[in-house]
Amino acid sequence: MRAPTLDLTLLRTLVAIADTGSVTAAAKRLAYTQSTVSMQLQRLETHLALSLHERDGRRLRFTPDGERLITHARRLLALNDEAWGDMQAQQVTGDLTLGIPEDYASLLPSVFAYFHQLYPAVGLKVICGTSAHLVEQVKAAELDLALVTRQRNSPGGDVIRREPLVWAVGVNQQPLLSDPIPLALYSPGADVFREVAEQALQGAGRNWRVAYTSQSMAGLAPIVIAGLAVVVVTRSMLTPSLRPLDESSGLPALPMIELALHRAPHRPSEPARRLGELIREQLAAPSEAV
């Protein structure tokens, strides 16, 4: 009789739920939909004929069987990743340069960690800049890859993710939303967010004033958190200090933006090809409202 085998993909989902504390957060980490994570947890329970979790109101809590399996899952996944990395480490070497806007860096920590675990012999260099400038650097072969907001005047690249833009204010304080609306905007040419915001307000017949500019969200956040301006961000850029505004705010709806992966014109190196595949795999699912 053939011994039953545990599915490592399902175990990785189980560990992600345990690490993040919820199905929603696990879905974000794994770049899955919420329904996919729930379905995988259910498949694991069906396969084992055991109840691994229970609901305590809106909270998810693991049963004793679930806790025991999580311990086994961590060991199995660590051994799997060690074996995979050992086999790949001898095959993939070289240097690699990736460009990314500072505001998107938060999307990739798990990608960087996993890539280094799989290919420790690859020297990865990450350069931050504006999307428009990074695209030009890729075209000039100064970067191997760049993950950027797709630019209207330079579409190109492979679209790997679409995210909704939202108006956001400080979680505890916000400005009056009467005209002229105070905006915290990216510097001209830094990204398409500014253009999108101004076009939406103009189309809605609203007046605005620029209260603050910066080339990154790190520069815009303080004045927004202080309640002095409204900012435009993607849902994945929201932090605990910011909250999105809904339709009741009276501000016009905003469109989706596209995250695109640009590659240098020369044939991609093996490290560049593998990092590109990993980024696509991890970020392919769009952000979802929690």
PDB file of C-alpha atoms in Angstrom:
ATOM      1  CA  MET A   1       0.000   0.000   0.000  1.00  0.00           C
ATOM      2  CA  ARG A   2       1.359   3.394  -0.982  1.00  0.00           C
ATOM      3  CA  ALA A   3       1.964   5.702   1.980  1.00  0.00           C
ATOM      4  CA  PRO A   4      -0.114   8.928   1.875  1.00  0.00           C
ATOM      5  CA  THR A   5       1.822  12.116   1.099  1.00  0.00           C
ATOM      6  CA  LEU A   6       1.252  15.593   2.483  1.00  0.00           C
ATOM      7  CA  ASP A   7       0.956  18.404  -0.069  1.00  0.00           C
ATOM      8  CA  LEU A   8       3.690  20.973   0.649  1.00  0.00           C
ATOM      9  CA  THR A   9       1.688  23.741  -1.039  1.00  0.00           C
ATOM     10  CA  LEU A  10      -1.148  23.195   1.416  1.00  0.00           C
ATOM     11  CA  LEU A  11       1.306  23.075   4.317  1.00  0.00           C
ATOM     12  CA  ARG A  12       2.862  26.360   3.188  1.00  0.00           C
ATOM     13  CA  THR A  13      -0.596  27.939   3.250  1.00  0.00           C
ATOM     14  CA  LEU A  14      -1.228  26.543   6.741  1.00  0.00           C
ATOM     15  CA  VAL A  15       2.043  28.036   8.031  1.00  0.00           C
ATOM     16  CA  ALA A  16       1.258  31.381   6.384  1.00  0.00           C
ATOM     17  CA  ILE A  17      -2.064  31.519   8.248  1.00  0.00           C
ATOM     18  CA  ALA A  18      -0.302  30.669  11.503  1.00  0.00           C
ATOM     19  CA  ASP A  19       2.394  33.317  10.921  1.00  0.00           C
ATOM     20  CA  THR A  20       0.067  36.137   9.883  1.00  0.00           C
ATOM     21  CA  GLY A  21      -2.868  35.330  12.140  1.00  0.00           C
ATOM     22  CA  SER A  22      -5.634  35.377   9.526  1.00  0.00           C
ATOM     23  CA  VAL A  23      -6.744  34.050   6.165  1.00  0.00           C
ATOM     24  CA  THR A  24      -6.805  37.601   4.771  1.00  0.00           C
ATOM     25  CA  ALA A  25      -3.204  38.332   5.749  1.00  0.00           C
ATOM     26  CA  ALA A  26      -2.031  34.913   4.552  1.00  0.00           C
ATOM     27  CA  ALA A  27      -3.658  35.548   1.178  1.00  0.00           C
ATOM     28  CA  LYS A  28      -1.769  38.830   0.884  1.00  0.00           C
ATOM     29  CA  ARG A  29       1.544  37.180   1.785  1.00  0.00           C
ATOM     30  CA  LEU A  30       1.063  34.322  -0.671  1.00  0.00           C
ATOM     31  CA  ALA A  31      -0.479  36.499  -3.413  1.00  0.00           C
ATOM     32  CA  TYR A  32      -3.592  34.282  -3.400  1.00  0.00           C
ATOM     33  CA  THR A  33      -7.232  35.224  -3.132  1.00  0.00           C
ATOM     34  CA  GLN A  34      -8.904  34.797   0.238  1.00  0.00           C
ATOM     35  CA  SER A  35     -11.123  32.074  -1.163  1.00  0.00           C
ATOM     36  CA  THR A  36      -8.087  30.130  -2.418  1.00  0.00           C
ATOM     37  CA  VAL A  37      -6.486  30.148   1.039  1.00  0.00           C
ATOM     38  CA  SER A  38      -9.750  29.002   2.666  1.00  0.00           C
ATOM     39  CA  MET A  39     -10.145  26.271   0.057  1.00  0.00           C
ATOM     40  CA  GLN A  40      -6.588  24.999   0.583  1.00  0.00           C
ATOM     41  CA  LEU A  41      -7.089  24.839   4.344  1.00  0.00           C
ATOM     42  CA  GLN A  42     -10.306  22.880   3.791  1.00  0.00           C
ATOM     43  CA  ARG A  43      -8.531  20.496   1.373  1.00  0.00           C
ATOM     44  CA  LEU A  44      -5.851  19.818   3.979  1.00  0.00           C
ATOM     45  CA  GLU A  45      -8.482  19.046   6.612  1.00  0.00           C
ATOM     46  CA  THR A  46     -10.308  16.738   4.191  1.00  0.00           C
ATOM     47  CA  HIS A  47      -7.100  14.938   3.271  1.00  0.00           C
ATOM     48  CA  LEU A  48      -6.263  14.305   6.940  1.00  0.00           C
ATOM     49  CA  ALA A  49      -9.888  13.784   8.044  1.00  0.00           C
ATOM     50  CA  LEU A  50      -9.160  16.140  10.931  1.00  0.00           C
ATOM     51  CA  SER A  51     -10.400  19.543  12.053  1.00  0.00           C
ATOM     52  CA  LEU A  52      -7.383  21.844  12.118  1.00  0.00           C
ATOM     53  CA  HIS A  53      -9.105  25.113  13.008  1.00  0.00           C
ATOM     54  CA  GLU A  54     -12.227  26.569  14.561  1.00  0.00           C
ATOM     55  CA  ARG A  55     -13.887  29.959  14.603  1.00  0.00           C
ATOM     56  CA  ASP A  56     -14.055  32.109  17.721  1.00  0.00           C
ATOM     57  CA  GLY A  57     -16.321  34.886  16.486  1.00  0.00           C
ATOM     58  CA  ARG A  58     -14.419  36.419  13.579  1.00  0.00           C
ATOM     59  CA  ARG A  59     -11.095  35.032  14.789  1.00  0.00           C
ATOM     60  CA  LEU A  60      -9.510  31.815  13.546  1.00  0.00           C
ATOM     61  CA  ARG A  61      -8.015  29.526  16.164  1.00  0.00           C
ATOM     62  CA  PHE A  62      -6.107  26.292  15.560  1.00  0.00           C
ATOM     63  CA  THR A  63      -7.155  23.073  17.262  1.00  0.00           C
ATOM     64  CA  PRO A  64      -4.547  20.937  19.073  1.00  0.00           C
ATOM     65  CA  ASP A  65      -4.295  18.820  15.893  1.00  0.00           C
ATOM     66  CA  GLY A  66      -3.729  21.990  13.892  1.00  0.00           C
ATOM     67  CA  GLU A  67      -0.977  23.173  16.246  1.00  0.00           C
ATOM     68  CA  ARG A  68       0.794  19.807  16.013  1.00  0.00           C
ATOM     69  CA  LEU A  69       0.596  19.808  12.227  1.00  0.00           C
ATOM     70  CA  ILE A  70       2.012  23.359  12.049  1.00  0.00           C
ATOM     71  CA  THR A  71       5.113  22.144  13.914  1.00  0.00           C
ATOM     72  CA  HIS A  72       5.570  19.280  11.443  1.00  0.00           C
ATOM     73  CA  ALA A  73       4.841  21.602   8.496  1.00  0.00           C
ATOM     74  CA  ARG A  74       7.592  24.039   9.474  1.00  0.00           C
ATOM     75  CA  ARG A  75      10.151  21.223   9.540  1.00  0.00           C
ATOM     76  CA  LEU A  76       9.000  19.748   6.238  1.00  0.00           C
ATOM     77  CA  LEU A  77       9.014  23.120   4.471  1.00  0.00           C
ATOM     78  CA  ALA A  78      12.450  23.998   5.857  1.00  0.00           C
ATOM     79  CA  LEU A  79      13.836  20.684   4.586  1.00  0.00           C
ATOM     80  CA  ASN A  80      12.160  21.180   1.200  1.00  0.00           C
ATOM     81  CA  ASP A  81      13.573  24.686   0.827  1.00  0.00           C
ATOM     82  CA  GLU A  82      17.019  23.547   1.948  1.00  0.00           C
ATOM     83  CA  ALA A  83      17.022  20.717  -0.606  1.00  0.00           C
ATOM     84  CA  TRP A  84      15.771  22.996  -3.399  1.00  0.00           C
ATOM     85  CA  GLY A  85      18.324  25.661  -2.579  1.00  0.00           C
ATOM     86  CA  ASP A  86      21.157  23.141  -2.464  1.00  0.00           C
ATOM     87  CA  MET A  87      20.262  21.778  -5.898  1.00  0.00           C
ATOM     88  CA  GLN A  88      19.851  25.241  -7.435  1.00  0.00           C
ATOM     89  CA  ALA A  89      22.818  26.918  -5.772  1.00  0.00           C
ATOM     90  CA  GLN A  90      25.285  25.047  -7.942  1.00  0.00           C
ATOM     91  CA  GLN A  91      23.491  26.025 -11.144  1.00  0.00           C
ATOM     92  CA  VAL A  92      22.680  29.730 -10.833  1.00  0.00           C
ATOM     93  CA  THR A  93      25.421  32.309 -10.263  1.00  0.00           C
ATOM     94  CA  GLY A  94      26.145  35.879 -11.320  1.00  0.00           C
ATOM     95  CA  ASP A  95      25.065  39.418 -10.520  1.00  0.00           C
ATOM     96  CA  LEU A  96      21.652  41.003 -10.899  1.00  0.00           C
ATOM     97  CA  THR A  97      20.337  44.565 -10.555  1.00  0.00           C
ATOM     98  CA  LEU A  98      16.660  45.290  -9.897  1.00  0.00           C
ATOM     99  CA  GLY A  99      15.049  48.725  -9.915  1.00  0.00           C
ATOM    100  CA  ILE A 100      11.931  49.461  -7.874  1.00  0.00           C
ATOM    101  CA  PRO A 101      10.174  52.569  -6.530  1.00  0.00           C
ATOM    102  CA  GLU A 102      10.645  52.960  -2.784  1.00  0.00           C
ATOM    103  CA  ASP A 103       6.891  52.673  -2.229  1.00  0.00           C
ATOM    104  CA  TYR A 104       6.750  49.183  -3.754  1.00  0.00           C
ATOM    105  CA  ALA A 105       9.663  47.777  -1.757  1.00  0.00           C
ATOM    106  CA  SER A 106       7.196  46.556   0.889  1.00  0.00           C
ATOM    107  CA  LEU A 107       5.779  44.122  -1.688  1.00  0.00           C
ATOM    108  CA  LEU A 108       9.011  42.202  -2.056  1.00  0.00           C
ATOM    109  CA  PRO A 109      10.688  41.273   1.277  1.00  0.00           C
ATOM    110  CA  SER A 110       9.478  37.674   1.070  1.00  0.00           C
ATOM    111  CA  VAL A 111      10.543  37.523  -2.594  1.00  0.00           C
ATOM    112  CA  PHE A 112      14.056  38.751  -1.762  1.00  0.00           C
ATOM    113  CA  ALA A 113      14.383  36.351   1.176  1.00  0.00           C
ATOM    114  CA  TYR A 114      13.180  33.375  -0.846  1.00  0.00           C
ATOM    115  CA  PHE A 115      15.329  34.259  -3.859  1.00  0.00           C
ATOM    116  CA  HIS A 116      18.434  34.466  -1.665  1.00  0.00           C
ATOM    117  CA  GLN A 117      17.539  31.170  -0.040  1.00  0.00           C
ATOM    118  CA  LEU A 118      17.200  29.495  -3.441  1.00  0.00           C
ATOM    119  CA  TYR A 119      20.171  31.171  -5.144  1.00  0.00           C
ATOM    120  CA  PRO A 120      22.717  32.230  -2.520  1.00  0.00           C
ATOM    121  CA  ALA A 121      25.478  32.527  -5.148  1.00  0.00           C
ATOM    122  CA  VAL A 122      23.649  35.359  -6.969  1.00  0.00           C
ATOM    123  CA  GLY A 123      24.635  38.917  -6.061  1.00  0.00           C
ATOM    124  CA  LEU A 124      21.401  40.940  -5.986  1.00  0.00           C
ATOM    125  CA  LYS A 125      21.554  44.733  -6.040  1.00  0.00           C
ATOM    126  CA  VAL A 126      18.359  46.770  -5.588  1.00  0.00           C
ATOM    127  CA  ILE A 127      18.107  50.404  -6.718  1.00  0.00           C
ATOM    128  CA  CYS A 128      15.186  52.675  -5.794  1.00  0.00           C
ATOM    129  CA  GLY A 129      13.971  55.510  -8.017  1.00  0.00           C
ATOM    130  CA  THR A 130      10.911  56.903  -9.737  1.00  0.00           C
ATOM    131  CA  SER A 131       9.092  54.618 -12.144  1.00  0.00           C
ATOM    132  CA  ALA A 132       9.765  56.854 -15.148  1.00  0.00           C
ATOM    133  CA  HIS A 133      13.506  57.016 -14.431  1.00  0.00           C
ATOM    134  CA  LEU A 134      13.780  53.288 -13.771  1.00  0.00           C
ATOM    135  CA  VAL A 135      12.146  52.492 -17.115  1.00  0.00           C
ATOM    136  CA  GLU A 136      14.770  54.608 -18.871  1.00  0.00           C
ATOM    137  CA  GLN A 137      17.536  52.824 -16.960  1.00  0.00           C
ATOM    138  CA  VAL A 138      16.213  49.448 -18.071  1.00  0.00           C
ATOM    139  CA  LYS A 139      16.043  50.590 -21.691  1.00  0.00           C
ATOM    140  CA  ALA A 140      19.669  51.706 -21.413  1.00  0.00           C
ATOM    141  CA  ALA A 141      20.591  48.280 -19.990  1.00  0.00           C
ATOM    142  CA  GLU A 142      21.718  49.894 -16.726  1.00  0.00           C
ATOM    143  CA  LEU A 143      19.276  47.601 -14.879  1.00  0.00           C
ATOM    144  CA  ASP A 144      18.391  43.981 -15.550  1.00  0.00           C
ATOM    145  CA  LEU A 145      14.822  44.331 -14.283  1.00  0.00           C
ATOM    146  CA  ALA A 146      12.515  47.044 -12.973  1.00  0.00           C
ATOM    147  CA  LEU A 147       9.157  46.656 -11.247  1.00  0.00           C
ATOM    148  CA  VAL A 148       7.313  49.941 -11.792  1.00  0.00           C
ATOM    149  CA  THR A 149       3.967  51.648 -12.191  1.00  0.00           C
ATOM    150  CA  ARG A 150       3.162  51.367 -15.863  1.00  0.00           C
ATOM    151  CA  GLN A 151       3.631  54.813 -17.406  1.00  0.00           C
ATOM    152  CA  ARG A 152       1.155  56.267 -19.885  1.00  0.00           C
ATOM    153  CA  ASN A 153       3.872  57.725 -22.088  1.00  0.00           C
ATOM    154  CA  SER A 154       5.993  54.560 -21.864  1.00  0.00           C
ATOM    155  CA  PRO A 155       3.611  51.596 -21.597  1.00  0.00           C
ATOM    156  CA  GLY A 156       5.897  48.574 -22.268  1.00  0.00           C
ATOM    157  CA  GLY A 157       6.746  45.865 -19.794  1.00  0.00           C
ATOM    158  CA  ASP A 158       4.732  42.847 -18.713  1.00  0.00           C
ATOM    159  CA  VAL A 159       1.739  43.736 -16.549  1.00  0.00           C
ATOM    160  CA  ILE A 160       1.801  41.407 -13.542  1.00  0.00           C
ATOM    161  CA  ARG A 161      -0.628  43.085 -11.159  1.00  0.00           C
ATOM    162  CA  ARG A 162      -3.455  45.606 -11.179  1.00  0.00           C
ATOM    163  CA  GLU A 163      -4.336  47.570  -8.068  1.00  0.00           C
ATOM    164  CA  PRO A 164      -7.098  50.072  -7.300  1.00  0.00           C
ATOM    165  CA  LEU A 165      -6.090  53.588  -6.323  1.00  0.00           C
ATOM    166  CA  VAL A 166      -7.820  55.126  -3.308  1.00  0.00           C
ATOM    167  CA  TRP A 167      -7.952  58.485  -1.584  1.00  0.00           C
ATOM    168  CA  ALA A 168      -6.490  58.224   1.921  1.00  0.00           C
ATOM    169  CA  VAL A 169      -6.247  60.396   5.034  1.00  0.00           C
ATOM    170  CA  GLY A 170      -4.779  60.038   8.508  1.00  0.00           C
ATOM    171  CA  VAL A 171      -6.446  57.367  10.619  1.00  0.00           C
ATOM    172  CA  ASN A 172      -7.161  59.847  13.411  1.00  0.00           C
ATOM    173  CA  GLN A 173      -7.248  63.204  11.611  1.00  0.00           C
ATOM    174  CA  GLN A 174      -8.265  64.463   8.212  1.00  0.00           C
ATOM    175  CA  PRO A 175      -8.680  67.815   6.470  1.00  0.00           C
ATOM    176  CA  LEU A 176     -11.966  69.332   5.419  1.00  0.00           C
ATOM    177  CA  LEU A 177     -12.943  67.897   2.063  1.00  0.00           C
ATOM    178  CA  SER A 178     -14.415  71.151   0.763  1.00  0.00           C
ATOM    179  CA  ASP A 179     -12.856  72.978  -2.198  1.00  0.00           C
ATOM    180  CA  PRO A 180     -10.033  73.576  -2.611  1.00  0.00           C
ATOM    181  CA  ILE A 181      -9.071  70.079  -1.445  1.00  0.00           C
ATOM    182  CA  PRO A 182      -5.543  69.987   0.039  1.00  0.00           C
ATOM    183  CA  LEU A 183      -3.508  67.275  -1.680  1.00  0.00           C
ATOM    184  CA  ALA A 184      -0.206  65.595  -0.875  1.00  0.00           C
ATOM    185  CA  LEU A 185       1.092  64.651  -4.315  1.00  0.00           C
ATOM    186  CA  TYR A 186       4.112  63.023  -5.837  1.00  0.00           C
ATOM    187  CA  SER A 187       6.550  65.430  -7.447  1.00  0.00           C
ATOM    188  CA  PRO A 188       5.850  66.088 -11.148  1.00  0.00           C
ATOM    189  CA  GLY A 189       7.185  63.186 -13.203  1.00  0.00           C
ATOM    190  CA  ALA A 190       7.639  60.887 -10.204  1.00  0.00           C
ATOM    191  CA  ASP A 191       4.653  58.678 -11.045  1.00  0.00           C
ATOM    192  CA  VAL A 192       1.199  58.586 -12.628  1.00  0.00           C
ATOM    193  CA  PHE A 193      -0.597  58.985  -9.290  1.00  0.00           C
ATOM    194  CA  ARG A 194      -0.486  62.789  -9.501  1.00  0.00           C
ATOM    195  CA  GLU A 195      -1.826  62.863 -13.050  1.00  0.00           C
ATOM    196  CA  VAL A 196      -4.645  60.454 -12.181  1.00  0.00           C
ATOM    197  CA  ALA A 197      -5.670  62.457  -9.103  1.00  0.00           C
ATOM    198  CA  GLU A 198      -5.760  65.783 -10.934  1.00  0.00           C
ATOM    199  CA  GLN A 199      -7.706  64.354 -13.888  1.00  0.00           C
ATOM    200  CA  ALA A 200     -10.282  62.740 -11.586  1.00  0.00           C
ATOM    201  CA  LEU A 201     -10.865  65.959  -9.658  1.00  0.00           C
ATOM    202  CA  GLN A 202     -11.017  68.034 -12.814  1.00  0.00           C
ATOM    203  CA  GLY A 203     -13.560  65.619 -14.337  1.00  0.00           C
ATOM    204  CA  ALA A 204     -15.691  65.919 -11.186  1.00  0.00           C
ATOM    205  CA  GLY A 205     -15.539  69.722 -11.245  1.00  0.00           C
ATOM    206  CA  ARG A 206     -13.646  69.887  -7.956  1.00  0.00           C
ATOM    207  CA  ASN A 207     -10.933  72.406  -7.069  1.00  0.00           C
ATOM    208  CA  TRP A 208      -7.733  71.469  -5.251  1.00  0.00           C
ATOM    209  CA  ARG A 209      -4.453  72.870  -4.041  1.00  0.00           C
ATOM    210  CA  VAL A 210      -1.085  71.180  -3.672  1.00  0.00           C
ATOM    211  CA  ALA A 211      -0.242  71.159   0.041  1.00  0.00           C
ATOM    212  CA  TYR A 212       2.908  69.021  -0.154  1.00  0.00           C
ATOM    213  CA  THR A 213       5.013  67.172  -2.711  1.00  0.00           C
ATOM    214  CA  SER A 214       7.566  64.390  -2.469  1.00  0.00           C
ATOM    215  CA  GLN A 215       9.010  61.634  -4.653  1.00  0.00           C
ATOM    216  CA  SER A 216       7.932  58.913  -2.209  1.00  0.00           C
ATOM    217  CA  MET A 217       5.196  58.058   0.250  1.00  0.00           C
ATOM    218  CA  ALA A 218       7.712  58.338   3.085  1.00  0.00           C
ATOM    219  CA  GLY A 219       7.825  62.072   2.378  1.00  0.00           C
ATOM    220  CA  LEU A 220       4.072  62.479   1.927  1.00  0.00           C
ATOM    221  CA  ALA A 221       2.903  60.436   4.915  1.00  0.00           C
ATOM    222  CA  PRO A 222       3.686  62.864   7.783  1.00  0.00           C
ATOM    223  CA  ILE A 223       1.477  65.675   6.498  1.00  0.00           C
ATOM    224  CA  VAL A 224      -1.324  63.227   5.652  1.00  0.00           C
ATOM    225  CA  ILE A 225      -1.176  61.553   9.071  1.00  0.00           C
ATOM    226  CA  ALA A 226      -1.271  65.023  10.661  1.00  0.00           C
ATOM    227  CA  GLY A 227      -4.618  65.617   8.964  1.00  0.00           C
ATOM    228  CA  LEU A 228      -3.399  68.371   6.632  1.00  0.00           C
ATOM    229  CA  ALA A 229      -3.855  66.731   3.235  1.00  0.00           C
ATOM    230  CA  VAL A 230      -5.373  63.876   1.217  1.00  0.00           C
ATOM    231  CA  VAL A 231      -3.119  61.438  -0.654  1.00  0.00           C
ATOM    232  CA  VAL A 232      -3.621  58.913  -3.459  1.00  0.00           C
ATOM    233  CA  VAL A 233      -2.225  55.420  -2.811  1.00  0.00           C
ATOM    234  CA  THR A 234      -2.753  51.816  -3.843  1.00  0.00           C
ATOM    235  CA  ARG A 235      -4.440  49.573  -1.306  1.00  0.00           C
ATOM    236  CA  SER A 236      -1.171  47.706  -0.719  1.00  0.00           C
ATOM    237  CA  MET A 237       0.459  51.011   0.308  1.00  0.00           C
ATOM    238  CA  LEU A 238      -2.041  51.652   3.106  1.00  0.00           C
ATOM    239  CA  THR A 239      -0.508  51.513   6.581  1.00  0.00           C
ATOM    240  CA  PRO A 240      -2.142  51.442  10.038  1.00  0.00           C
ATOM    241  CA  SER A 241      -1.679  55.232  10.105  1.00  0.00           C
ATOM    242  CA  LEU A 242      -3.816  55.745   6.979  1.00  0.00           C
ATOM    243  CA  ARG A 243      -7.420  54.963   6.163  1.00  0.00           C
ATOM    244  CA  PRO A 244      -9.096  54.954   2.752  1.00  0.00           C
ATOM    245  CA  LEU A 245     -12.039  57.232   1.961  1.00  0.00           C
ATOM    246  CA  ASP A 246     -15.185  55.715   0.464  1.00  0.00           C
ATOM    247  CA  GLU A 247     -17.804  57.184  -1.865  1.00  0.00           C
ATOM    248  CA  SER A 248     -19.434  59.107   0.987  1.00  0.00           C
ATOM    249  CA  SER A 249     -16.392  61.431   1.039  1.00  0.00           C
ATOM    250  CA  GLY A 250     -17.633  63.088  -2.136  1.00  0.00           C
ATOM    251  CA  LEU A 251     -14.323  62.534  -3.901  1.00  0.00           C
ATOM    252  CA  PRO A 252     -14.428  60.975  -7.377  1.00  0.00           C
ATOM    253  CA  ALA A 253     -13.628  57.310  -7.958  1.00  0.00           C
ATOM    254  CA  LEU A 254     -10.090  56.519  -9.057  1.00  0.00           C
ATOM    255  CA  PRO A 255      -8.991  53.987 -11.692  1.00  0.00           C
ATOM    256  CA  MET A 256      -6.752  50.958 -11.410  1.00  0.00           C
ATOM    257  CA  ILE A 257      -3.015  51.244 -11.952  1.00  0.00           C
ATOM    258  CA  GLU A 258      -0.794  48.534 -13.398  1.00  0.00           C
ATOM    259  CA  LEU A 259       2.459  47.201 -12.017  1.00  0.00           C
ATOM    260  CA  ALA A 260       4.717  46.160 -14.869  1.00  0.00           C
ATOM    261  CA  LEU A 261       7.977  44.242 -14.976  1.00  0.00           C
ATOM    262  CA  HIS A 262      10.448  45.690 -17.485  1.00  0.00           C
ATOM    263  CA  ARG A 263      13.453  43.732 -18.723  1.00  0.00           C
ATOM    264  CA  ALA A 264      16.669  45.024 -20.271  1.00  0.00           C
ATOM    265  CA  PRO A 265      16.794  44.741 -24.087  1.00  0.00           C
ATOM    266  CA  HIS A 266      19.556  42.113 -24.046  1.00  0.00           C
ATOM    267  CA  ARG A 267      18.744  38.453 -23.444  1.00  0.00           C
ATOM    268  CA  PRO A 268      18.019  38.075 -19.729  1.00  0.00           C
ATOM    269  CA  SER A 269      20.592  36.303 -17.621  1.00  0.00           C
ATOM    270  CA  GLU A 270      19.525  33.192 -15.753  1.00  0.00           C
ATOM    271  CA  PRO A 271      19.373  35.075 -12.419  1.00  0.00           C
ATOM    272  CA  ALA A 272      17.227  37.808 -14.016  1.00  0.00           C
ATOM    273  CA  ARG A 273      14.907  35.266 -15.593  1.00  0.00           C
ATOM    274  CA  ARG A 274      14.399  33.423 -12.308  1.00  0.00           C
ATOM    275  CA  LEU A 275      13.853  36.558 -10.238  1.00  0.00           C
ATOM    276  CA  GLY A 276      11.338  37.775 -12.829  1.00  0.00           C
ATOM    277  CA  GLU A 277       9.449  34.480 -12.605  1.00  0.00           C
ATOM    278  CA  LEU A 278       9.430  34.637  -8.809  1.00  0.00           C
ATOM    279  CA  ILE A 279       8.140  38.243  -8.774  1.00  0.00           C
ATOM    280  CA  ARG A 280       5.385  37.334 -11.222  1.00  0.00           C
ATOM    281  CA  GLU A 281       4.413  34.267  -9.193  1.00  0.00           C
ATOM    282  CA  GLN A 282       4.261  36.167  -5.899  1.00  0.00           C
ATOM    283  CA  LEU A 283       2.556  39.340  -7.140  1.00  0.00           C
ATOM    284  CA  ALA A 284       0.233  38.044  -9.838  1.00  0.00           C
ATOM    285  CA  ALA A 285      -2.915  38.270  -7.683  1.00  0.00           C
ATOM    286  CA  PRO A 286      -4.440  41.755  -7.368  1.00  0.00           C
ATOM    287  CA  SER A 287      -4.867  43.383  -3.974  1.00  0.00           C
ATOM    288  CA  GLU A 288      -8.264  42.821  -2.410  1.00  0.00           C
ATOM    289  CA  ALA A 289     -10.208  44.873   0.058  1.00  0.00           C
ATOM    290  CA  VAL A 290      -9.992  43.346   3.531  1.00  0.00           C
TER     291      VAL A 290
END
